[in-house]
Amino acid sequence: MTMRFTPALFFVAMVALGGVAYAHHGSASYRQEPTTLKGVVTRVNWGNPHTLLFFDYKDAKGEVQHWVAEANAASTISTTGWTKTAIKDGDTVTVVFYAAKNGQTVGRVGKVVLADGREFGDGSLIGDRPSVCDDEFTTGGNEAAACRPGGRITNNDQQR
Amino acid sequence: MRTHLTRAHSSFGGIATVVLLLASAPHAAFAQNAERDKPSGPAPVHDLWGMWAGPNEGLLSNRVPMMTPAGRAKLDANIPDPFSASSNDPWKTCDPFGMPRGVNNQYGLFGFAQMPGRIIILNAFNRTWREVWMDGRKVPQNIGHEGGPSAMYNGYSVGHWEGDNTLVVETVGMDERTWMDRRGYPHSVDAKVTERYTRIDFDHVSMTETVDDPAYYTQNPFLFAKQDYRLVANQVNLNAPIPFTSDRLCIPSQASDYLKLIGVPADIDSATGQKK
């Protein structure tokens, strides 16, 4: 499997995304370094809980890899201009994403760049903010995996 | 009997009208009251009308009291994270959040529709609503037990104003199948939940959610969740590219596809510590 990591790209992606990609569901499954692949879209599952972008990438040996990358919920990515019909089967896209740590060809979308230059991001809702996990309160999402087992601390735990 | 039916029918018509007003013609609905469109100012008296926005997730207490053995057993059986294959979170199959979870999970855009004798709380997530009776009626007794009425996902809610700016909503009779939050805290059918919505000024509401459930928790009542919200000035989704509220729906077939296509291949279970 060929992946290209460049420090410059990483920096650009981090600035562009403002860390949003790390604040959502399931982030713990994915690498923190973005991967960029240019491929051809084979399907888009527009919806919830997350929109799925299917694309084929041909590696240096000419072998085709079938990728599935999850973006945020449809209502959330809509805020970046992404609509149900904006990306069609057969479109060539450049996908900046965070690949699964386990080596499967799945990942988490950072942004998608179309051939005409339009970009769609993962989006974030106004009012959303990164998870908190302080002494008093937590947002409780699985993105707060670092808080576990404090994801649900009770005084029963403290007594152990 | 006829009177009862007529009244019930009429009440539903009233709710439907308000829902339609809020959903389809927000500008028209609120243009009549210029006071509402002011960017800031003092909180109006006994008035929470309109849509409110904030973080999708409430802030959940890390200081949940010690649980009873029965409560602890329920907590241990609840495996959170709707994005992982091993979870039994009702969210995974788009089952209703119900109460008390409904106001601390995916509660980032909601509204109050006030009408004589009741307040309707509308949630943009799954486009659901619940009613809070303000006419002084009492909640039924013995809910969920032999001889009493059945528990319901959203329970039975009554409310009252405390001072000029705090709406207090008390809910009992919540179906035990609902979780208290996305972490999987359980509640018994005898739990009582109190929401307090304090309108701090024209644009801001602060919500707290307090739980009283001696069957499952040893110190009662206790603060369980809180969050702050801002009035949506133009009564539409704050960041919508077009001025209509977008769908925020849990759709069972899509949730199932998600697990099959992403959740299992990415092994979210292992990453989040669900699976060793």
CSV table of C-alpha atoms in Angstrom, one decimal:
chain,number,residue,atom,x,y,z
A,1,MET,CA,0.0,0.0,0.0
A,2,THR,CA,1.4,3.4,-1.0
A,3,MET,CA,0.8,6.4,1.2
A,4,ARG,CA,2.4,9.7,0.9
A,5,PHE,CA,3.0,11.8,4.0
A,6,THR,CA,4.6,15.2,3.8
A,7,PRO,CA,5.2,17.6,6.6
A,8,ALA,CA,4.0,20.5,4.5
A,9,LEU,CA,0.8,18.8,3.7
A,10,PHE,CA,0.3,17.9,7.3
A,11,PHE,CA,0.8,21.5,8.3
A,12,VAL,CA,-1.6,22.8,5.6
A,13,ALA,CA,-4.2,20.2,6.6
A,14,MET,CA,-4.0,21.0,10.3
A,15,VAL,CA,-4.4,24.7,9.6
A,16,ALA,CA,-7.3,24.1,7.2
A,17,LEU,CA,-9.1,21.7,9.5
A,18,GLY,CA,-8.3,23.5,12.8
A,19,GLY,CA,-8.2,20.1,14.5
A,20,VAL,CA,-11.8,19.4,13.7
A,21,ALA,CA,-11.1,16.0,12.5
A,22,TYR,CA,-10.0,14.9,15.9
A,23,ALA,CA,-13.0,16.1,17.7
A,24,HIS,CA,-15.5,13.6,16.4
A,25,HIS,CA,-16.6,10.0,16.6
A,26,GLY,CA,-14.3,7.2,16.2
A,27,SER,CA,-11.2,9.3,15.8
A,28,ALA,CA,-9.2,6.9,17.9
A,29,SER,CA,-9.3,4.4,15.1
A,30,TYR,CA,-7.4,6.6,12.7
A,31,ARG,CA,-3.8,7.8,12.3
A,32,GLN,CA,-3.1,11.3,13.2
A,33,GLU,CA,-1.1,12.0,10.0
A,34,PRO,CA,-3.1,12.7,6.9
A,35,THR,CA,-2.9,10.7,3.7
A,36,THR,CA,-3.5,12.2,0.3
A,37,LEU,CA,-4.7,10.0,-2.5
A,38,LYS,CA,-6.1,10.9,-6.0
A,39,GLY,CA,-8.7,8.5,-7.0
A,40,VAL,CA,-12.0,8.0,-8.8
A,41,VAL,CA,-15.3,8.1,-7.0
A,42,THR,CA,-17.3,4.9,-7.1
A,43,ARG,CA,-20.2,5.7,-4.7
A,44,VAL,CA,-21.3,8.2,-2.2
A,45,ASN,CA,-23.5,7.2,0.8
A,46,TRP,CA,-25.0,10.6,1.7
A,47,GLY,CA,-26.5,10.5,5.2
A,48,ASN,CA,-26.0,9.5,8.8
A,49,PRO,CA,-24.4,8.9,11.1
A,50,HIS,CA,-21.6,9.8,8.7
A,51,THR,CA,-21.5,10.2,4.9
A,52,LEU,CA,-19.3,7.6,3.2
A,53,LEU,CA,-17.1,8.4,0.2
A,54,PHE,CA,-16.0,5.3,-1.8
A,55,PHE,CA,-13.1,5.8,-4.2
A,56,ASP,CA,-10.6,3.7,-6.2
A,57,TYR,CA,-7.0,4.5,-6.0
A,58,LYS,CA,-4.5,3.0,-8.4
A,59,ASP,CA,-1.1,2.5,-6.8
A,60,ALA,CA,2.4,2.6,-8.4
A,61,LYS,CA,2.1,-1.0,-9.5
A,62,GLY,CA,-1.2,-0.3,-11.2
A,63,GLU,CA,-3.2,-2.2,-8.6
A,64,VAL,CA,-6.5,-0.7,-7.6
A,65,GLN,CA,-7.3,-0.1,-3.9
A,66,HIS,CA,-10.9,0.3,-2.9
A,67,TRP,CA,-11.2,3.0,-0.2
A,68,VAL,CA,-14.1,4.0,2.0
A,69,ALA,CA,-13.7,7.3,3.9
A,70,GLU,CA,-16.2,8.6,6.4
A,71,ALA,CA,-17.0,12.3,6.5
A,72,ASN,CA,-19.3,13.9,9.0
A,73,ALA,CA,-23.1,13.7,9.1
A,74,ALA,CA,-24.8,15.1,6.0
A,75,SER,CA,-26.2,18.1,7.9
A,76,THR,CA,-22.7,19.0,9.1
A,77,ILE,CA,-20.7,18.6,5.8
A,78,SER,CA,-23.5,20.6,4.1
A,79,THR,CA,-22.0,23.7,5.9
A,80,THR,CA,-18.9,23.3,3.7
A,81,GLY,CA,-21.0,23.4,0.5
A,82,TRP,CA,-21.0,19.6,0.0
A,83,THR,CA,-24.4,18.5,-1.2
A,84,LYS,CA,-25.8,15.1,-2.1
A,85,THR,CA,-25.1,15.7,-5.8
A,86,ALA,CA,-21.9,17.6,-5.6
A,87,ILE,CA,-19.7,14.5,-6.0
A,88,LYS,CA,-20.7,12.0,-8.6
A,89,ASP,CA,-19.6,8.5,-9.5
A,90,GLY,CA,-16.7,8.7,-11.9
A,91,ASP,CA,-15.4,12.1,-10.6
A,92,THR,CA,-11.7,12.3,-10.0
A,93,VAL,CA,-11.0,13.6,-6.5
A,94,THR,CA,-8.1,14.3,-4.3
A,95,VAL,CA,-8.9,13.1,-0.8
A,96,VAL,CA,-7.0,14.2,2.2
A,97,PHE,CA,-7.9,11.8,5.0
A,98,TYR,CA,-6.8,9.9,8.1
A,99,ALA,CA,-6.3,6.2,7.4
A,100,ALA,CA,-7.3,3.4,9.8
A,101,LYS,CA,-4.5,2.4,12.1
A,102,ASN,CA,-5.2,-1.3,11.4
A,103,GLY,CA,-4.2,-1.0,7.7
A,104,GLN,CA,-7.7,-1.5,6.3
A,105,THR,CA,-8.5,0.7,3.3
A,106,VAL,CA,-10.9,2.9,5.3
A,107,GLY,CA,-10.4,6.3,6.8
A,108,ARG,CA,-11.7,9.6,8.0
A,109,VAL,CA,-12.2,12.5,5.5
A,110,GLY,CA,-10.3,15.7,6.2
A,111,LYS,CA,-11.2,17.3,2.9
A,112,VAL,CA,-12.1,16.4,-0.7
A,113,VAL,CA,-10.8,18.4,-3.6
A,114,LEU,CA,-12.6,18.1,-7.0
A,115,ALA,CA,-10.9,18.4,-10.4
A,116,ASP,CA,-12.4,21.9,-10.8
A,117,GLY,CA,-10.8,23.0,-7.6
A,118,ARG,CA,-13.8,23.0,-5.3
A,119,GLU,CA,-13.1,21.7,-1.8
A,120,PHE,CA,-15.5,20.1,0.7
A,121,GLY,CA,-14.5,19.6,4.2
A,122,ASP,CA,-15.6,17.6,7.2
A,123,GLY,CA,-17.4,20.6,8.6
A,124,SER,CA,-18.1,21.6,12.1
A,125,LEU,CA,-21.2,22.9,13.7
A,126,ILE,CA,-21.1,26.4,15.2
A,127,GLY,CA,-21.1,25.8,18.9
A,128,ASP,CA,-19.3,22.5,18.6
A,129,ARG,CA,-16.0,22.3,20.4
A,130,PRO,CA,-13.4,19.7,21.2
A,131,SER,CA,-14.2,17.2,23.9
A,132,VAL,CA,-13.6,18.1,27.4
A,133,CYS,CA,-12.6,15.7,30.1
A,134,ASP,CA,-11.9,17.6,33.2
A,135,ASP,CA,-12.6,16.7,36.8
A,136,GLU,CA,-16.2,17.9,36.7
A,137,PHE,CA,-17.6,17.4,33.3
A,138,THR,CA,-17.1,15.6,30.0
A,139,THR,CA,-18.9,15.6,26.7
A,140,GLY,CA,-18.9,11.8,26.9
A,141,GLY,CA,-18.3,11.0,23.3
A,142,ASN,CA,-16.1,8.1,22.3
A,143,GLU,CA,-13.6,10.6,21.0
A,144,ALA,CA,-12.9,11.2,24.7
A,145,ALA,CA,-11.3,7.8,24.7
A,146,ALA,CA,-8.4,9.3,26.6
A,147,CYS,CA,-10.8,9.8,29.4
A,148,ARG,CA,-11.6,6.1,29.7
A,149,PRO,CA,-12.4,4.5,32.0
A,150,GLY,CA,-13.3,7.9,33.2
A,151,GLY,CA,-15.8,8.0,30.4
A,152,ARG,CA,-18.2,7.1,33.2
A,153,ILE,CA,-16.6,7.6,36.6
A,154,THR,CA,-18.7,7.0,39.6
A,155,ASN,CA,-17.9,7.1,43.2
A,156,ASN,CA,-18.0,3.3,43.1
A,157,ASP,CA,-14.9,3.5,40.9
A,158,GLN,CA,-13.2,5.9,43.2
A,159,GLN,CA,-13.7,3.5,46.1
A,160,ARG,CA,-12.0,0.6,44.5
B,1,MET,CA,-66.5,11.4,25.6
B,2,ARG,CA,-67.2,13.5,22.5
B,3,THR,CA,-65.9,16.6,24.3
B,4,HIS,CA,-62.8,14.7,25.3
B,5,LEU,CA,-62.1,13.6,21.8
B,6,THR,CA,-62.8,17.0,20.3
B,7,ARG,CA,-60.4,18.6,22.8
B,8,ALA,CA,-57.7,16.1,22.1
B,9,HIS,CA,-58.1,16.5,18.4
B,10,SER,CA,-58.0,20.2,18.7
B,11,SER,CA,-54.9,20.1,20.9
B,12,PHE,CA,-53.1,18.0,18.3
B,13,GLY,CA,-54.1,20.5,15.7
B,14,GLY,CA,-52.6,23.3,17.8
B,15,ILE,CA,-49.3,21.4,18.1
B,16,ALA,CA,-49.2,20.7,14.4
B,17,THR,CA,-49.8,24.3,13.6
B,18,VAL,CA,-46.9,25.4,15.8
B,19,VAL,CA,-44.6,22.8,14.4
B,20,LEU,CA,-45.5,23.9,10.9
B,21,LEU,CA,-45.0,27.5,11.7
B,22,LEU,CA,-41.6,26.9,13.2
B,23,ALA,CA,-40.5,24.5,10.4
B,24,SER,CA,-41.8,26.2,7.3
B,25,ALA,CA,-42.2,29.9,7.9
B,26,PRO,CA,-39.9,31.0,10.6
B,27,HIS,CA,-39.4,34.5,9.3
B,28,ALA,CA,-43.1,35.1,9.0
B,29,ALA,CA,-43.8,33.6,12.4
B,30,PHE,CA,-41.4,35.9,14.2
B,31,ALA,CA,-41.5,39.0,12.0
B,32,GLN,CA,-44.6,40.0,14.0
B,33,ASN,CA,-42.6,40.6,17.1
B,34,ALA,CA,-39.7,42.9,16.4
B,35,GLU,CA,-38.7,42.5,20.1
B,36,ARG,CA,-37.6,39.0,19.3
B,37,ASP,CA,-35.2,40.1,16.6
B,38,LYS,CA,-33.2,42.4,18.8
B,39,PRO,CA,-29.6,41.2,19.0
B,40,SER,CA,-29.5,41.5,22.8
B,41,GLY,CA,-31.2,42.9,25.8
B,42,PRO,CA,-33.0,41.8,29.0
B,43,ALA,CA,-34.7,38.5,29.2
B,44,PRO,CA,-38.4,38.8,28.6
B,45,VAL,CA,-40.7,37.4,31.3
B,46,HIS,CA,-41.9,33.8,31.1
B,47,ASP,CA,-40.8,33.6,27.5
B,48,LEU,CA,-38.5,31.1,25.8
B,49,TRP,CA,-40.1,31.2,22.4
B,50,GLY,CA,-38.0,30.3,19.4
B,51,MET,CA,-35.0,28.1,18.5
B,52,TRP,CA,-31.9,27.8,20.6
B,53,ALA,CA,-28.5,26.5,19.5
B,54,GLY,CA,-25.4,25.2,21.2
B,55,PRO,CA,-23.0,22.3,21.3
B,56,ASN,CA,-24.6,19.0,20.1
B,57,GLU,CA,-23.5,17.3,23.3
B,58,GLY,CA,-24.3,18.4,26.8
B,59,LEU,CA,-21.6,18.6,29.5
B,60,LEU,CA,-22.0,15.4,31.6
B,61,SER,CA,-21.1,15.2,35.2
B,62,ASN,CA,-18.0,13.2,36.1
B,63,ARG,CA,-19.3,13.2,39.7
B,64,VAL,CA,-22.1,10.8,39.4
B,65,PRO,CA,-22.8,9.4,42.9
B,66,MET,CA,-22.1,5.9,44.0
B,67,MET,CA,-24.6,3.5,42.5
B,68,THR,CA,-26.7,0.8,44.2
B,69,PRO,CA,-25.9,-2.8,43.3
B,70,ALA,CA,-28.9,-2.8,41.0
B,71,GLY,CA,-27.8,0.4,39.3
B,72,ARG,CA,-24.2,-0.8,39.0
B,73,ALA,CA,-25.4,-4.0,37.3
B,74,LYS,CA,-27.3,-2.1,34.7
B,75,LEU,CA,-24.4,0.3,34.1
B,76,ASP,CA,-22.1,-2.7,33.5
B,77,ALA,CA,-24.5,-4.1,31.0
B,78,ASN,CA,-24.7,-1.0,28.9
B,79,ILE,CA,-21.9,-0.8,26.4
B,80,PRO,CA,-21.6,2.7,24.9
B,81,ASP,CA,-20.5,4.0,21.5
B,82,PRO,CA,-23.0,3.7,18.7
B,83,PHE,CA,-20.1,3.5,16.2
B,84,SER,CA,-18.8,0.2,17.4
B,85,ALA,CA,-20.0,-3.3,16.6
B,86,SER,CA,-20.0,-4.5,20.2
B,87,SER,CA,-22.1,-1.6,21.6
B,88,ASN,CA,-25.7,-2.1,22.7
B,89,ASP,CA,-26.4,1.7,22.7
B,90,PRO,CA,-30.0,2.3,21.6
B,91,TRP,CA,-28.6,5.0,19.3
B,92,LYS,CA,-26.8,2.3,17.2
B,93,THR,CA,-30.2,1.2,15.9
B,94,CYS,CA,-31.8,4.6,16.0
B,95,ASP,CA,-34.1,3.7,18.9
B,96,PRO,CA,-35.5,6.8,20.7
B,97,PHE,CA,-33.2,8.6,23.1
B,98,GLY,CA,-36.3,9.5,25.2
B,99,MET,CA,-35.7,11.1,28.6
B,100,PRO,CA,-33.4,12.1,30.2
B,101,ARG,CA,-30.9,11.5,27.4
B,102,GLY,CA,-32.9,13.5,24.9
B,103,VAL,CA,-31.7,16.8,26.4
B,104,ASN,CA,-28.0,16.0,26.8
B,105,ASN,CA,-27.2,14.1,23.5
B,106,GLN,CA,-27.7,15.7,20.1
B,107,TYR,CA,-29.5,18.6,21.6
B,108,GLY,CA,-27.7,21.3,19.7
B,109,LEU,CA,-30.7,22.9,18.1
B,110,PHE,CA,-34.0,22.9,19.8
B,111,GLY,CA,-37.0,25.1,20.4
B,112,PHE,CA,-39.8,26.1,22.7
B,113,ALA,CA,-43.3,26.6,21.4
B,114,GLN,CA,-45.5,28.1,24.1
B,115,MET,CA,-49.2,27.8,24.0
B,116,PRO,CA,-52.0,28.0,26.6
B,117,GLY,CA,-51.5,25.4,29.3
B,118,ARG,CA,-48.4,23.7,27.8
B,119,ILE,CA,-45.0,24.2,26.3
B,120,ILE,CA,-43.8,22.0,23.4
B,121,ILE,CA,-40.1,21.3,23.3
B,122,LEU,CA,-38.9,20.6,19.7
B,123,ASN,CA,-35.6,18.9,18.9
B,124,ALA,CA,-34.1,19.3,15.5
B,125,PHE,CA,-32.4,15.9,15.9
B,126,ASN,CA,-34.8,13.4,14.5
B,127,ARG,CA,-37.3,16.2,14.4
B,128,THR,CA,-39.0,15.1,17.6
B,129,TRP,CA,-41.1,17.0,20.1
B,130,ARG,CA,-42.3,16.5,23.7
B,131,GLU,CA,-44.9,18.3,25.7
B,132,VAL,CA,-44.6,19.9,29.1
B,133,TRP,CA,-47.9,20.6,30.8
B,134,MET,CA,-48.1,24.0,32.5
B,135,ASP,CA,-51.7,23.9,33.5
B,136,GLY,CA,-51.2,22.6,37.0
B,137,ARG,CA,-52.1,19.0,36.4
B,138,LYS,CA,-50.4,16.3,38.4
B,139,VAL,CA,-48.5,13.4,36.9
B,140,PRO,CA,-50.0,10.0,37.4
B,141,GLN,CA,-48.9,7.8,40.3
B,142,ASN,CA,-47.4,4.4,40.2
B,143,ILE,CA,-46.2,4.7,36.6
B,144,GLY,CA,-44.7,1.5,35.3
B,145,HIS,CA,-45.9,-0.6,38.1
B,146,GLU,CA,-48.8,-3.0,38.5
B,147,GLY,CA,-52.1,-1.1,38.3
B,148,GLY,CA,-50.4,2.1,37.1
B,149,PRO,CA,-50.1,3.6,33.6
B,150,SER,CA,-47.2,2.5,31.4
B,151,ALA,CA,-43.9,4.2,31.4
B,152,MET,CA,-43.1,6.1,28.2
B,153,TYR,CA,-39.8,6.9,26.4
B,154,ASN,CA,-40.2,10.6,27.1
B,155,GLY,CA,-42.0,10.1,30.4
B,156,TYR,CA,-44.7,12.4,31.8
B,157,SER,CA,-43.6,16.1,32.0
B,158,VAL,CA,-45.1,19.0,33.9
B,159,GLY,CA,-43.6,22.4,34.3
B,160,HIS,CA,-43.8,25.7,36.1
B,161,TRP,CA,-42.0,29.1,36.1
B,162,GLU,CA,-39.7,29.9,38.9
B,163,GLY,CA,-39.3,33.7,39.1
B,164,ASP,CA,-39.5,35.6,35.8
B,165,ASN,CA,-37.0,33.6,33.7
B,166,THR,CA,-36.6,30.0,34.8
B,167,LEU,CA,-38.7,27.2,33.3
B,168,VAL,CA,-38.6,24.1,35.6
B,169,VAL,CA,-39.6,20.9,33.9
B,170,GLU,CA,-40.2,17.8,36.0
B,171,THR,CA,-40.4,14.4,34.3
B,172,VAL,CA,-41.3,11.0,35.7
B,173,GLY,CA,-42.4,7.6,34.3
B,174,MET,CA,-39.5,7.2,31.9
B,175,ASP,CA,-39.2,3.9,30.2
B,176,GLU,CA,-36.2,2.0,31.6
B,177,ARG,CA,-35.0,1.1,28.2
B,178,THR,CA,-33.7,4.6,27.7
B,179,TRP,CA,-30.2,5.4,28.8
B,180,MET,CA,-29.5,8.6,30.8
B,181,ASP,CA,-26.7,9.6,28.4
B,182,ARG,CA,-24.4,8.3,25.7
B,183,ARG,CA,-22.1,6.9,28.4
B,184,GLY,CA,-24.8,4.4,29.3
B,185,TYR,CA,-25.8,5.5,32.8
B,186,PRO,CA,-29.1,3.7,33.6
B,187,HIS,CA,-32.2,4.9,35.3
B,188,SER,CA,-35.0,3.1,37.1
B,189,VAL,CA,-38.7,3.5,36.2
B,190,ASP,CA,-39.1,5.5,39.4
B,191,ALA,CA,-36.5,8.1,38.4
B,192,LYS,CA,-37.4,11.8,38.5
B,193,VAL,CA,-35.6,14.3,36.2
B,194,THR,CA,-35.7,18.0,36.6
B,195,GLU,CA,-34.6,20.3,33.8
B,196,ARG,CA,-34.1,24.0,34.5
B,197,TYR,CA,-33.9,26.5,31.6
B,198,THR,CA,-32.8,29.9,32.9
B,199,ARG,CA,-32.9,32.7,30.4
B,200,ILE,CA,-30.0,34.8,31.5
B,201,ASP,CA,-30.6,37.6,29.0
B,202,PHE,CA,-32.4,37.9,25.7
B,203,ASP,CA,-29.9,35.8,23.8
B,204,HIS,CA,-28.8,33.1,26.3
B,205,VAL,CA,-30.3,30.2,28.1
B,206,SER,CA,-28.5,28.0,30.6
B,207,MET,CA,-29.8,24.4,31.1
B,208,THR,CA,-29.2,22.0,34.0
B,209,GLU,CA,-30.5,18.5,34.3
B,210,THR,CA,-30.8,16.9,37.7
B,211,VAL,CA,-31.7,13.3,38.5
B,212,ASP,CA,-33.4,11.8,41.5
B,213,ASP,CA,-33.3,8.0,41.4
B,214,PRO,CA,-32.8,6.3,44.8
B,215,ALA,CA,-33.2,2.8,43.2
B,216,TYR,CA,-30.0,3.2,41.3
B,217,TYR,CA,-28.0,6.0,42.9
B,218,THR,CA,-27.2,6.6,46.6
B,219,GLN,CA,-27.1,10.4,46.8
B,220,ASN,CA,-30.1,12.2,45.5
B,221,PRO,CA,-30.8,14.4,43.7
B,222,PHE,CA,-27.6,15.1,41.8
B,223,LEU,CA,-26.6,17.4,38.9
B,224,PHE,CA,-26.2,15.1,35.9
B,225,ALA,CA,-25.7,17.4,32.9
B,226,LYS,CA,-25.6,21.1,31.9
B,227,GLN,CA,-25.2,23.2,28.8
B,228,ASP,CA,-25.6,26.8,27.5
B,229,TYR,CA,-27.4,27.8,24.4
B,230,ARG,CA,-27.9,30.9,22.3
B,231,LEU,CA,-31.0,32.2,20.7
B,232,VAL,CA,-31.0,31.6,17.0
B,233,ALA,CA,-31.6,35.2,16.0
B,234,ASN,CA,-33.2,34.6,12.6
B,235,GLN,CA,-34.8,31.4,13.7
B,236,VAL,CA,-32.9,29.1,11.3
B,237,ASN,CA,-29.9,26.9,11.6
B,238,LEU,CA,-27.0,29.1,12.5
B,239,ASN,CA,-24.6,27.8,9.9
B,240,ALA,CA,-26.9,26.5,7.3
B,241,PRO,CA,-25.8,27.5,3.8
B,242,ILE,CA,-29.5,28.0,3.0
B,243,PRO,CA,-32.0,29.4,5.5
B,244,PHE,CA,-33.8,26.2,6.3
B,245,THR,CA,-33.1,23.7,9.1
B,246,SER,CA,-31.2,20.7,7.6
B,247,ASP,CA,-32.0,17.1,8.4
B,248,ARG,CA,-30.4,15.6,11.5
B,249,LEU,CA,-31.9,12.2,11.3
B,250,CYS,CA,-30.8,8.8,12.7
B,251,ILE,CA,-31.8,6.4,9.9
B,252,PRO,CA,-31.6,2.7,10.8
B,253,SER,CA,-30.5,1.4,7.4
B,254,GLN,CA,-27.8,4.0,7.1
B,255,ALA,CA,-26.6,3.3,10.7
B,256,SER,CA,-26.4,-0.4,9.8
B,257,ASP,CA,-24.4,0.3,6.6
B,258,TYR,CA,-22.1,2.5,8.6
B,259,LEU,CA,-21.2,-0.3,11.0
B,260,LYS,CA,-20.7,-2.8,8.2
B,261,LEU,CA,-18.6,-0.5,5.9
B,262,ILE,CA,-16.6,1.6,8.4
B,263,GLY,CA,-17.2,0.6,12.1
B,264,VAL,CA,-16.1,-3.0,11.7
B,265,PRO,CA,-13.3,-2.5,9.1
B,266,ALA,CA,-11.7,0.4,11.1
B,267,ASP,CA,-12.1,-1.7,14.3
B,268,ILE,CA,-13.5,1.1,16.3
B,269,ASP,CA,-14.0,-1.4,19.1
B,270,SER,CA,-10.3,-1.9,19.7
B,271,ALA,CA,-9.4,1.8,19.2
B,272,THR,CA,-11.8,2.8,21.9
B,273,GLY,CA,-11.0,0.1,24.3
B,274,GLN,CA,-14.3,-1.8,23.9
B,275,LYS,CA,-12.4,-4.9,22.7
B,276,LYS,CA,-9.1,-6.0,24.1
